[in-house]
Short mmCIF file of C-alpha atoms and ligand atoms in Angstrom, two decimals:
data_model
loop_
_atom_site.label_atom_id
_atom_site.label_comp_id
_atom_site.label_asym_id
_atom_site.label_seq_id
_atom_site.Cartn_x
_atom_site.Cartn_y
_atom_site.Cartn_z
CA MET K 1 -6.26 11.98 90.39
CA GLU K 2 -7.29 13.60 87.09
CA ILE K 3 -3.66 14.53 86.51
CA VAL K 4 -2.59 10.90 87.02
CA ILE K 5 -5.26 9.64 84.57
CA LEU K 6 -4.18 12.28 82.05
CA ALA K 7 -0.52 11.22 82.40
CA VAL K 8 -1.45 7.57 81.83
CA VAL K 9 -3.47 8.47 78.71
CA ILE K 10 -0.55 10.51 77.30
CA ALA K 11 1.88 7.65 78.02
CA VAL K 12 -0.37 5.11 76.24
CA VAL K 13 -0.80 7.39 73.19
CA ALA K 14 2.98 8.01 73.03
CA LEU K 15 3.67 4.28 73.26
CA GLY K 16 1.33 3.52 70.37
CA ALA K 17 2.83 6.24 68.22
CA ILE K 18 6.45 5.10 68.79
CA SER K 19 5.78 1.42 68.13
CA GLY K 20 3.80 2.38 65.01
CA LEU K 21 6.77 4.41 63.76
CA VAL K 22 9.16 1.51 64.21
CA VAL K 23 6.87 -0.88 62.38
CA SER K 24 6.21 1.45 59.47
CA SER K 25 9.89 2.32 59.00
CA ARG K 26 10.61 -1.40 58.63
CA LYS K 27 7.68 -1.88 56.32
CA ASN K 28 9.22 0.65 53.95
CA LYS K 29 12.15 -1.67 53.38
CA ARG K 30 9.95 -4.42 52.00
CA LEU K 31 9.47 -5.06 48.31
CA PRO K 32 5.95 -5.26 46.97
CA PRO K 33 4.67 -8.84 47.25
CA ALA K 34 4.41 -11.03 44.16
CA PRO K 35 0.96 -10.95 42.60
CA PRO K 36 -1.00 -13.87 44.05
CA SER K 37 -2.05 -15.03 40.58
CA SER K 38 1.49 -16.12 39.63
CA PRO K 39 2.46 -19.21 41.60
CA SER K 40 5.62 -19.77 39.56
CA VAL K 41 6.93 -16.29 40.28
CA THR K 42 9.63 -16.32 42.90
CA ALA K 43 9.93 -13.21 44.98
CA PRO K 44 13.24 -12.30 46.64
CA PRO K 45 13.83 -14.46 49.75
CA ALA K 46 12.65 -13.79 53.25
CA GLU K 47 16.04 -14.23 54.91
CA PRO K 48 18.92 -11.78 54.54
CA HIS K 49 22.07 -13.03 52.78
CA VAL K 50 25.27 -12.98 54.76
CA GLY K 51 27.40 -10.02 53.76
CA GLU K 52 24.66 -7.98 52.13
CA GLU K 53 24.17 -5.78 55.17
CA ALA K 54 27.74 -4.58 54.93
CA GLU K 55 27.53 -3.83 51.21
CA THR K 56 24.49 -1.60 51.27
CA PRO K 57 25.01 1.85 52.76
CA ARG K 58 22.31 2.81 55.24
CA GLU K 59 21.28 6.45 55.41
CA GLU K 60 20.40 6.53 59.08
CA PRO K 61 20.94 4.12 61.99
CA ARG K 62 18.04 1.74 62.37
CA ARG K 63 16.36 1.81 65.83
CA THR K 64 15.63 -1.62 67.19
CA ILE K 65 12.58 -2.29 69.25
CA GLU K 66 14.84 -2.82 72.28
CA GLU K 67 16.22 0.70 71.95
CA VAL K 68 12.75 2.13 72.44
CA ASP K 69 13.06 1.88 76.20
CA LEU K 70 9.60 2.03 77.66
CA PRO K 71 9.25 0.27 80.99
CA GLY K 72 6.10 -1.69 81.37
CA ALA K 73 5.25 -1.66 77.65
CA THR K 74 4.68 -4.97 75.85
CA VAL K 75 5.40 -4.60 72.15
CA THR K 76 5.68 -7.49 69.68
CA ALA K 77 8.85 -7.25 67.62
CA PRO K 78 8.00 -6.65 63.95
CA GLU K 79 10.29 -9.57 63.03
CA ALA K 80 7.77 -11.87 64.67
CA GLN K 81 4.95 -10.41 62.57
CA ALA K 82 6.59 -10.50 59.14
CA PRO K 83 10.09 -11.48 57.99
CA LEU K 84 12.36 -8.83 56.51
CA VAL K 85 13.40 -8.90 52.89
CA PRO K 86 17.20 -8.74 52.44
CA GLU K 87 18.88 -5.50 51.60
CA ILE K 88 19.36 -5.36 47.85
CA GLU K 89 22.84 -5.03 46.37
CA VAL K 90 23.68 -1.90 44.44
CA PRO K 91 25.61 -2.98 41.32
CA GLU K 92 28.34 -0.83 39.83
CA PRO K 93 27.30 1.57 37.07
CA SER K 94 27.90 0.05 33.64
CA ALA K 95 29.62 3.11 32.15
CA GLY K 96 33.40 2.80 32.08
CA ARG K 97 33.48 -0.85 33.09
CA LEU K 98 35.68 -1.84 30.15
CA VAL K 99 38.23 0.74 31.19
CA ARG K 100 38.13 -0.59 34.75
CA LEU K 101 38.58 -4.15 33.53
CA ARG K 102 41.14 -3.39 30.83
CA ALA K 103 43.99 -4.89 32.84
CA ARG K 104 42.35 -8.31 32.51
CA LEU K 105 42.23 -7.86 28.77
CA SER K 106 45.71 -6.49 28.25
CA ARG K 107 47.28 -9.05 30.56
CA SER K 108 45.84 -11.85 28.53
CA GLN K 109 46.12 -10.32 25.10
CA ASN K 110 49.81 -9.46 25.01
CA SER K 111 50.33 -11.84 22.18
CA LEU K 112 48.02 -9.82 19.93
CA GLY K 113 48.56 -6.08 20.45
CA GLN K 114 52.00 -6.09 22.01
CA GLY K 115 53.14 -8.91 19.74
CA LEU K 116 52.16 -6.96 16.64
CA LEU K 117 53.89 -3.81 17.89
CA THR K 118 57.10 -5.68 18.59
CA LEU K 119 57.10 -7.23 15.13
CA LEU K 120 56.29 -3.94 13.39
CA SER K 121 59.15 -2.25 15.24
CA ARG K 122 61.79 -4.49 13.68
CA GLU K 123 64.31 -2.61 11.62
CA HIS K 124 63.82 -4.72 8.53
CA LEU K 125 60.28 -5.78 7.78
CA ASP K 126 61.12 -8.73 5.55
CA GLU K 127 58.72 -11.39 4.28
CA ASP K 128 59.39 -13.60 7.30
CA THR K 129 58.34 -10.80 9.61
CA TRP K 130 55.13 -10.17 7.65
CA GLU K 131 54.41 -13.87 7.89
CA GLU K 132 54.90 -13.71 11.64
CA ILE K 133 52.51 -10.77 11.78
CA GLU K 134 49.98 -12.81 9.86
CA ASP K 135 50.43 -15.80 12.18
CA THR K 136 49.97 -13.59 15.24
CA LEU K 137 46.64 -12.36 13.89
CA LEU K 138 45.48 -15.85 12.92
CA THR K 139 46.46 -17.27 16.30
CA ALA K 140 44.39 -14.55 17.97
CA ASP K 141 41.35 -15.74 15.93
CA VAL K 142 41.04 -12.61 13.79
CA GLY K 143 40.10 -14.86 10.85
CA VAL K 144 41.69 -15.35 7.44
CA ALA K 145 40.05 -12.61 5.37
CA PRO K 146 40.34 -9.82 7.97
CA THR K 147 43.97 -10.86 8.62
CA GLN K 148 44.87 -10.55 4.96
CA GLU K 149 43.15 -7.18 4.72
CA LEU K 150 44.94 -5.88 7.79
CA VAL K 151 48.37 -7.10 6.69
CA GLU K 152 47.84 -5.54 3.26
CA ARG K 153 46.96 -2.15 4.75
CA LEU K 154 49.79 -2.30 7.28
CA ARG K 155 52.29 -3.05 4.51
CA GLU K 156 51.12 -0.01 2.52
CA ARG K 157 51.05 2.34 5.46
CA VAL K 158 54.44 1.25 6.80
CA LYS K 159 55.93 1.82 3.35
CA VAL K 160 54.50 5.36 3.27
CA LEU K 161 55.71 6.02 6.79
CA GLY K 162 59.37 5.21 6.08
CA THR K 163 61.14 5.42 9.41
CA ARG K 164 58.85 4.36 12.23
CA THR K 165 58.82 5.79 15.74
CA PRO K 166 57.10 3.68 18.40
CA ASP K 167 54.35 6.31 18.72
CA GLU K 168 53.69 6.37 15.01
CA LEU K 169 53.45 2.60 14.93
CA ARG K 170 51.11 2.51 17.88
CA ASN K 171 48.82 5.10 16.25
CA LEU K 172 48.90 3.28 12.96
CA LEU K 173 48.01 -0.04 14.53
CA ARG K 174 45.31 1.57 16.66
CA THR K 175 43.66 3.15 13.61
CA GLU K 176 43.78 -0.05 11.59
CA LEU K 177 42.43 -2.27 14.38
CA LEU K 178 39.59 0.19 15.02
CA LEU K 179 38.76 0.15 11.33
CA LEU K 180 38.57 -3.64 11.47
CA ILE K 181 36.35 -3.67 14.57
CA GLY K 182 34.16 -0.75 13.49
CA THR K 183 33.37 2.33 15.53
CA ASP K 184 30.00 3.33 14.15
CA SER K 185 27.87 0.25 14.92
CA ASP K 186 24.97 0.60 17.33
CA ARG K 187 26.14 -1.37 20.37
CA THR K 188 23.27 -0.42 22.65
CA VAL K 189 21.37 -3.30 24.23
CA HIS K 190 17.85 -2.29 23.20
CA THR K 191 15.36 -2.49 26.03
CA GLU K 192 12.87 0.19 25.05
CA SER K 193 9.37 -0.38 26.30
CA GLY K 194 6.49 -0.68 23.85
CA VAL K 195 2.87 -1.76 23.77
CA THR K 196 1.24 -5.16 23.64
CA PRO K 197 -1.28 -6.02 20.91
CA ALA K 198 -3.91 -5.35 23.59
CA GLY K 199 -2.58 -1.83 24.08
CA GLN K 200 -0.90 -2.37 27.48
CA ASP K 201 2.57 -1.05 28.30
CA LYS K 202 5.13 -3.71 27.45
CA PRO K 203 8.62 -4.01 28.95
CA GLY K 204 11.68 -4.31 26.72
CA VAL K 205 12.19 -8.03 26.01
CA VAL K 206 15.63 -9.59 25.63
CA LEU K 207 16.21 -13.26 24.71
CA VAL K 208 19.60 -14.64 25.71
CA VAL K 209 20.64 -17.60 23.54
CA GLY K 210 23.75 -19.73 23.23
CA VAL K 211 25.20 -23.17 23.83
CA ASN K 212 25.31 -24.43 27.43
CA GLY K 213 28.62 -23.73 29.10
CA THR K 214 29.29 -20.49 27.21
CA GLY K 215 28.21 -18.44 30.24
CA LYS K 216 24.62 -17.81 29.13
CA THR K 217 22.91 -17.95 32.53
CA THR K 218 25.72 -16.05 34.22
CA THR K 219 25.51 -13.41 31.51
CA THR K 220 21.74 -13.09 31.96
CA GLY K 221 22.30 -12.52 35.68
CA LYS K 222 25.09 -10.03 35.09
CA LEU K 223 23.02 -8.20 32.49
CA ALA K 224 20.21 -7.87 35.04
CA ARG K 225 22.75 -6.11 37.26
CA VAL K 226 23.84 -3.81 34.43
CA LEU K 227 20.20 -2.83 33.82
CA VAL K 228 19.44 -2.37 37.53
CA ALA K 229 22.59 -0.26 37.85
CA ASP K 230 21.25 1.87 35.02
CA GLY K 231 18.03 2.43 36.95
CA LYS K 232 15.74 -0.17 35.33
CA SER K 233 13.46 -2.74 36.96
CA VAL K 234 13.93 -6.27 35.69
CA VAL K 235 12.02 -9.57 35.60
CA LEU K 236 13.95 -12.75 34.78
CA GLY K 237 12.57 -15.71 32.86
CA ALA K 238 14.26 -19.06 33.57
CA ALA K 239 13.37 -20.71 30.26
CA ASP K 240 16.41 -23.01 30.37
CA THR K 241 14.28 -25.74 31.87
CA PHE K 242 16.60 -28.55 30.76
CA ARG K 243 19.69 -27.80 32.82
CA ALA K 244 18.72 -28.71 36.37
CA ALA K 245 20.58 -25.90 38.15
CA ALA K 246 19.92 -23.11 35.65
CA ALA K 247 16.71 -21.78 37.22
CA ASP K 248 18.17 -21.79 40.75
CA GLN K 249 21.31 -20.08 39.46
CA LEU K 250 19.28 -17.37 37.73
CA GLN K 251 17.02 -16.88 40.72
CA THR K 252 20.04 -16.29 42.95
CA TRP K 253 21.31 -13.61 40.55
CA GLY K 254 17.85 -12.01 40.57
CA GLU K 255 17.49 -12.04 44.35
CA ARG K 256 20.73 -10.12 44.76
CA VAL K 257 19.33 -7.14 42.87
CA GLY K 258 15.65 -7.51 43.76
CA ALA K 259 14.51 -8.93 40.41
CA ARG K 260 11.80 -11.57 40.36
CA THR K 261 12.40 -14.84 38.55
CA VAL K 262 9.64 -16.64 36.71
CA ARG K 263 10.33 -20.35 36.46
CA GLY K 264 8.55 -23.53 35.47
CA PRO K 265 8.85 -27.21 36.31
CA GLU K 266 12.15 -28.90 35.45
CA GLY K 267 11.99 -30.23 31.91
CA GLY K 268 8.85 -28.15 31.31
CA ASP K 269 8.02 -26.15 28.21
CA PRO K 270 10.56 -23.30 27.83
CA ALA K 271 8.16 -21.30 25.67
CA SER K 272 5.49 -21.23 28.34
CA VAL K 273 8.01 -20.01 30.97
CA ALA K 274 9.14 -17.29 28.56
CA PHE K 275 5.52 -16.31 27.90
CA ASP K 276 4.75 -16.16 31.63
CA ALA K 277 7.87 -14.09 32.30
CA VAL K 278 6.77 -11.39 29.87
CA LYS K 279 3.23 -11.59 31.24
CA GLU K 280 4.65 -11.03 34.73
CA GLY K 281 6.78 -8.15 33.45
CA ILE K 282 3.67 -6.50 31.97
CA ALA K 283 1.69 -7.06 35.19
CA GLU K 284 4.48 -5.59 37.32
CA GLY K 285 5.12 -2.68 34.99
CA ALA K 286 8.78 -3.76 34.77
CA ASP K 287 11.16 -2.00 32.40
CA VAL K 288 12.85 -5.11 31.02
CA VAL K 289 12.28 -8.88 30.88
CA LEU K 290 15.41 -10.99 30.36
CA ILE K 291 14.85 -14.56 29.23
CA ASP K 292 17.52 -17.24 29.64
CA THR K 293 16.86 -19.93 27.04
CA ALA K 294 17.94 -23.56 26.79
CA GLY K 295 21.13 -24.08 24.79
CA ARG K 296 21.00 -27.69 23.74
CA LEU K 297 22.70 -27.94 20.41
CA HIS K 298 21.59 -31.54 19.86
CA THR K 299 20.33 -31.08 16.32
CA LYS K 300 19.70 -27.97 14.33
CA THR K 301 16.07 -28.95 13.83
CA GLY K 302 15.59 -29.45 17.57
CA LEU K 303 17.17 -26.09 18.33
CA MET K 304 15.14 -24.42 15.64
CA ASP K 305 11.90 -25.87 16.95
CA GLU K 306 12.68 -24.89 20.52
CA LEU K 307 14.06 -21.38 20.05
CA GLY K 308 11.71 -20.58 17.22
CA LYS K 309 8.78 -21.53 19.43
CA VAL K 310 10.07 -19.48 22.38
CA LYS K 311 10.36 -16.40 20.17
CA ARG K 312 6.98 -16.91 18.49
CA VAL K 313 5.20 -17.42 21.79
CA VAL K 314 6.86 -14.41 23.43
CA GLU K 315 5.90 -12.31 20.42
CA LYS K 316 2.24 -12.82 21.29
CA HIS K 317 2.96 -10.08 23.86
CA GLY K 318 4.65 -7.85 21.26
CA VAL K 319 8.11 -7.49 19.73
CA VAL K 320 11.31 -9.01 21.09
CA ASP K 321 13.76 -6.11 21.30
CA GLU K 322 17.05 -8.01 21.43
CA VAL K 323 18.29 -11.52 20.79
CA LEU K 324 21.73 -11.74 22.34
CA LEU K 325 23.98 -14.63 21.35
CA VAL K 326 26.46 -15.63 24.06
CA LEU K 327 29.76 -17.05 22.77
CA ASP K 328 32.74 -18.29 24.74
CA ALA K 329 35.76 -16.38 23.38
CA THR K 330 38.11 -19.23 24.17
CA THR K 331 36.41 -21.63 21.76
CA GLY K 332 37.64 -19.97 18.54
CA GLN K 333 36.40 -21.67 15.37
CA ASN K 334 33.94 -23.74 17.36
CA GLY K 335 32.33 -20.53 18.56
CA LEU K 336 31.98 -19.37 14.97
CA VAL K 337 30.27 -22.61 14.00
CA GLN K 338 27.81 -22.12 16.88
CA ALA K 339 27.22 -18.53 15.80
CA ARG K 340 26.36 -19.66 12.28
CA VAL K 341 23.85 -22.26 13.49
CA PHE K 342 22.08 -19.88 15.87
CA ALA K 343 21.94 -17.14 13.25
CA GLU K 344 20.06 -19.52 10.95
CA VAL K 345 17.55 -20.24 13.68
CA VAL K 346 16.85 -16.81 15.17
CA ASN K 347 17.53 -13.24 14.16
CA ILE K 348 20.56 -12.41 16.34
CA THR K 349 20.78 -8.68 17.11
CA GLY K 350 23.87 -8.61 19.34
CA ILE K 351 26.79 -10.74 20.49
CA VAL K 352 28.10 -11.23 24.01
CA LEU K 353 31.66 -12.56 24.13
CA THR K 354 32.40 -14.17 27.47
CA LYS K 355 35.70 -15.30 29.03
CA LEU K 356 37.80 -12.68 27.28
CA ASP K 357 39.84 -12.59 30.47
CA GLY K 358 42.63 -15.09 30.46
CA THR K 359 42.66 -15.73 26.71
CA ALA K 360 44.76 -14.39 23.88
CA LYS K 361 41.89 -14.86 21.46
CA GLY K 362 40.64 -11.28 21.34
CA GLY K 363 40.60 -11.38 17.54
CA ILE K 364 37.34 -13.35 17.76
CA VAL K 365 35.60 -9.95 18.12
CA VAL K 366 36.53 -9.19 14.50
CA ALA K 367 35.80 -12.68 13.18
CA VAL K 368 32.37 -13.08 14.76
CA GLN K 369 31.18 -9.63 13.72
CA ARG K 370 32.21 -10.43 10.15
CA GLU K 371 30.51 -13.79 10.30
CA LEU K 372 27.16 -12.57 11.60
CA LYS K 373 27.23 -8.93 10.49
CA VAL K 374 26.03 -8.15 14.00
CA PRO K 375 27.97 -6.07 16.57
CA VAL K 376 29.55 -7.33 19.78
CA LYS K 377 27.57 -5.47 22.45
CA LEU K 378 28.91 -6.86 25.72
CA VAL K 379 32.05 -8.64 26.87
CA GLY K 380 32.59 -10.88 29.89
CA LEU K 381 35.89 -10.30 31.64
CA GLY K 382 35.68 -12.47 34.72
CA GLU K 383 33.49 -14.40 37.09
CA GLY K 384 32.73 -11.42 39.34
CA ALA K 385 29.14 -10.13 39.44
CA ASP K 386 30.02 -6.85 37.74
CA ASP K 387 32.55 -8.22 35.25
CA LEU K 388 30.28 -7.79 32.23
CA ALA K 389 31.08 -4.62 30.31
CA PRO K 390 29.48 -2.75 27.42
CA PHE K 391 31.84 -3.21 24.47
CA GLU K 392 33.68 -0.04 23.48
CA PRO K 393 36.01 -0.45 20.48
CA GLU K 394 38.42 2.32 21.56
CA ALA K 395 38.88 1.04 25.09
CA PHE K 396 39.25 -2.50 23.74
CA VAL K 397 41.96 -1.58 21.23
CA ASP K 398 43.77 0.59 23.78
CA ALA K 399 43.82 -2.37 26.11
CA LEU K 400 45.23 -4.59 23.38
CA ILE K 401 48.11 -2.34 22.41
CA GLY K 402 48.65 -0.39 25.62
CA ASP K 403 48.74 3.41 25.88
P1 LIG N 1 25.58 -21.68 30.66
O1 LIG N 1 25.53 -23.16 30.70
O2 LIG N 1 25.88 -21.17 29.29
O3 LIG N 1 24.38 -21.02 31.24
O4 LIG N 1 26.87 -21.27 31.50
P2 LIG N 1 27.03 -20.62 32.94
O5 LIG N 1 26.38 -19.27 32.95
O6 LIG N 1 26.60 -21.57 33.98
O7 LIG N 1 28.63 -20.37 32.99
C1 LIG N 1 29.55 -21.41 32.83
C2 LIG N 1 30.84 -21.02 33.55
O8 LIG N 1 31.47 -19.94 32.86
C3 LIG N 1 30.62 -20.52 34.97
O9 LIG N 1 31.61 -21.09 35.79
C4 LIG N 1 30.84 -19.02 34.87
O10 LIG N 1 31.30 -18.44 36.06
C5 LIG N 1 31.88 -18.95 33.79
N1 LIG N 1 31.92 -17.63 33.13
C6 LIG N 1 30.90 -16.97 32.55
N2 LIG N 1 31.32 -15.78 32.03
C7 LIG N 1 32.65 -15.69 32.29
C8 LIG N 1 33.67 -14.72 31.99
O11 LIG N 1 33.46 -13.68 31.37
N3 LIG N 1 34.94 -15.00 32.43
C9 LIG N 1 35.23 -16.14 33.09
N4 LIG N 1 36.50 -16.33 33.46
N5 LIG N 1 34.31 -17.08 33.37
C10 LIG N 1 33.04 -16.87 32.99
#
């Protein structure tokens, strides 16, 4: 009899231990809950997204409660106790993305790099040909002054060269284009942490500005992925409270990589959302807070009031590390006008050129850097989640002229 009682006790203890194991292994997959004091903070969703399971490698097979085959035991499935958080996507590392995406650039930019090479290879470089070279550069949005400088230097160097082999021409053009773009600018997106005026640790703070439609929200989402891929934790601030779908769009980007999104009421005060986002970043001990701002270019005064206020209010928590201006590469001169207006309103520290895929307007890199005296730091090369690449002048020029 004693043996039977002992066996029952052992069985009950074993049952408890196994069900406890299953529950705790699931618990480990959960993200920490949002702090209860932040009602506007949206944690990643409770339901898994279709397709995410397949994308995230699992180290060991997960045991389901049904697989723990214990006749007579009644165990409540953990799913019934608390919903699972979706598996988080693992974005591609940011290093080498431009090289991976170069085909998109070279396919679309033939008229610039390849066009110049073809013209320079002509046997007789007469005035008409030099004019064609000039037109090619202007059509690609290089801008008047840089075009004249480049043509001048090419004329001199071709004269010195005498006979021109294709390799020599390619090297010459490569050197001159790199000179125009600049290879020694600091193109890092600065996200170093600091301290608040109250002495707390402060995340790196990045404001993303630009006219609606340039790809600002998409870029903020893609940049979150770049940072997560580089091992940083991110909080998103949906301070574009004027475009109805912007906050939802940003939140979806955040959920995919496990970043919280702080949002406010539609049409609410963008500055207060931005302030709360940084506050949340400080509370969470996040590495970076990315703030998507409203891009209504109604009047310069309106823009100035709005963006200026956002920046001033955020600065109550400490310095803003980056102000990235998003420009649509396909808009040419219009993009430059936007750049000028924004630069008068806030201190732009870096440029993001989107939609460089599918356009022959790669020269805008040169023109906008000249205009703002600020480096291009990132380029958008498609609508895919990881199609935002750190800008590398060498890879860019190689893509333009081909190896
Ligand atoms: P916002 O109004 O400035 O926030 O613009 P959105 O982020 O909503 O983007 C506007 C459109 O541009 C969307 O359809 C994006 O998918 C698209 N877009 C953004 N970046 C790129 C890019 O690098 N390449 C291409 N082809 N499309 C892009």
